[in-house]
Each structure stands twice: as structure tokens, then as C-alpha cells.
Amino acid sequence: MADLVQYYGTGRRKSSIARVFLRPGSGKFTVNKKDVDVYFVTAQQRVAARRSLGIPDIGETFDVITTVRGGGVMGQADAVKLGIARALMVFNPELRKALKSEGLVTRDSRAKERKKYGQKGARARFQFSKR
């Protein structure tokens, strides 16, 4: 039996985690067993998810199978973007330079700041009045 050829990459953004598998194929793109246009509703989300495929111009040669968990929809789209970029680097390490120049290799480490004890929130304080 022939082995399945696929390339794997993990993408993270805020609390979203995307597992991305690239398989040689016709350019089919599924997210959580749904078509990408059905899962990501707005055009901004679709563009963010597909951004890594446009750089090396090889988007039509791979089928993209993705499972995403956690976070909001925009965070999930950015997680998919990073996962695709990492999977492409597994496929061909020479693509790293092109992906890095577009800023697709770096993980966006921004996340929600934790609430501190004795305070109302991460930065907000309780109102103070002397009298």
C-alpha cells in the first residue's frame, strides 16, 4: 500500500490552535471538514487564511486539510495562516526566505493579559475615594 504523502504544520494565535496538513492535490481547502468559504464567513478571514498559499504560488498543487480549536474566528484564521507557512517550510525549506519577507513565519505572541489580584482587571483599578 502506498504511503500517504503529507506535510504538517501547527499554527497558534491567541488561544486558537490549528493543525494543518498539506497533501498533493487539486487545491481543495477544508477547515474542520467544511469548505474554507463556508467556515470563514468574511472576506478578511478568508484572505488571512489563504495568505501563506499565495506567496510561493503553489496553492493549487496542494489540498489543505485543517482542524482548528479555540479562540475566535479571526484568531483561527491567523492560526491557519501560520500553520500553512510552517507546513510549506517542511515541504521545501527554501521557501522560508519568501515567507519570512512577508512576515508569515513569526508567531504573533500577543494574548490577553491576566487579571491581577486586588484589581478590577489586568490594568483597571477599583475606584478610589478618600471620603
Short mmCIF file of N, CA and C in Angstrom, two decimals, residues 6 10 15 19 22 26 30 33 38 45 48-49 52 61 65-68 77 81 87 92 104 110 116 118 120 129:
data_model
loop_
_atom_site.label_atom_id
_atom_site.label_comp_id
_atom_site.label_asym_id
_atom_site.label_seq_id
_atom_site.Cartn_x
_atom_site.Cartn_y
_atom_site.Cartn_z
N GLN A 6 2.21 13.75 3.07
CA GLN A 6 1.62 14.98 3.60
C GLN A 6 2.66 15.72 4.43
N THR A 10 1.85 23.33 12.66
CA THR A 10 0.97 23.81 13.72
C THR A 10 1.01 25.32 13.76
N SER A 15 -5.71 32.14 21.63
CA SER A 15 -5.97 30.82 22.20
C SER A 15 -6.41 29.82 21.13
N ARG A 19 -4.14 22.72 13.33
CA ARG A 19 -3.31 21.63 12.81
C ARG A 19 -3.54 21.58 11.31
N LEU A 22 -0.82 19.49 4.54
CA LEU A 22 -0.76 19.75 3.11
C LEU A 22 -0.53 18.43 2.39
N SER A 26 -5.46 18.99 -5.74
CA SER A 26 -6.01 19.94 -6.72
C SER A 26 -6.29 21.32 -6.15
N THR A 30 -10.08 22.67 3.18
CA THR A 30 -11.14 22.39 4.16
C THR A 30 -10.67 22.77 5.56
N LYS A 33 -13.60 20.00 8.38
CA LYS A 33 -14.44 19.23 7.47
C LYS A 33 -15.47 20.08 6.72
N VAL A 38 -17.15 28.38 3.58
CA VAL A 38 -18.29 28.17 4.49
C VAL A 38 -17.86 28.45 5.93
N GLN A 45 -11.32 37.20 6.74
CA GLN A 45 -10.91 35.93 7.33
C GLN A 45 -10.40 34.97 6.27
N ALA A 48 -6.93 36.11 5.13
CA ALA A 48 -5.92 35.81 6.15
C ALA A 48 -5.56 34.33 6.14
N ALA A 49 -6.55 33.46 5.98
CA ALA A 49 -6.28 32.02 6.00
C ALA A 49 -5.49 31.58 4.77
N SER A 52 -0.73 32.54 3.18
CA SER A 52 0.51 31.78 3.04
C SER A 52 0.59 31.01 1.73
N THR A 61 -1.47 23.30 -6.06
CA THR A 61 -0.85 21.98 -6.11
C THR A 61 -1.06 21.18 -4.84
N ILE A 65 -5.91 20.43 4.52
CA ILE A 65 -6.85 19.88 5.48
C ILE A 65 -6.47 20.43 6.84
N THR A 66 -7.41 21.12 7.49
CA THR A 66 -7.10 21.84 8.72
C THR A 66 -8.14 21.51 9.79
N THR A 67 -7.67 21.35 11.03
CA THR A 67 -8.56 21.30 12.18
C THR A 67 -8.15 22.42 13.11
N VAL A 68 -9.13 23.21 13.53
CA VAL A 68 -8.88 24.40 14.35
C VAL A 68 -9.73 24.31 15.60
N ALA A 77 -8.28 32.04 11.88
CA ALA A 77 -7.78 32.28 10.52
C ALA A 77 -6.28 32.57 10.54
N LYS A 81 -3.10 30.43 8.93
CA LYS A 81 -2.07 31.08 8.11
C LYS A 81 -0.67 30.64 8.55
N ALA A 87 3.98 24.33 7.40
CA ALA A 87 3.91 23.10 6.60
C ALA A 87 4.64 23.28 5.27
N ASN A 92 9.39 22.45 1.60
CA ASN A 92 10.57 22.99 0.91
C ASN A 92 11.19 24.07 1.79
N LEU A 104 5.23 35.89 7.51
CA LEU A 104 4.34 34.76 7.76
C LEU A 104 4.95 33.68 8.64
N ARG A 110 0.98 38.03 20.92
CA ARG A 110 0.05 38.81 21.74
C ARG A 110 -1.10 37.94 22.22
N LYS A 116 -5.20 40.85 37.55
CA LYS A 116 -4.37 40.81 38.74
C LYS A 116 -5.24 40.85 39.99
N GLY A 118 -6.62 41.95 43.57
CA GLY A 118 -6.79 43.26 44.18
C GLY A 118 -7.12 44.35 43.18
N LYS A 120 -9.50 45.42 39.41
CA LYS A 120 -10.72 45.12 38.67
C LYS A 120 -10.42 44.28 37.43
N SER A 129 -11.69 56.63 46.55
CA SER A 129 -12.16 57.93 47.05
C SER A 129 -11.75 58.02 48.50
#
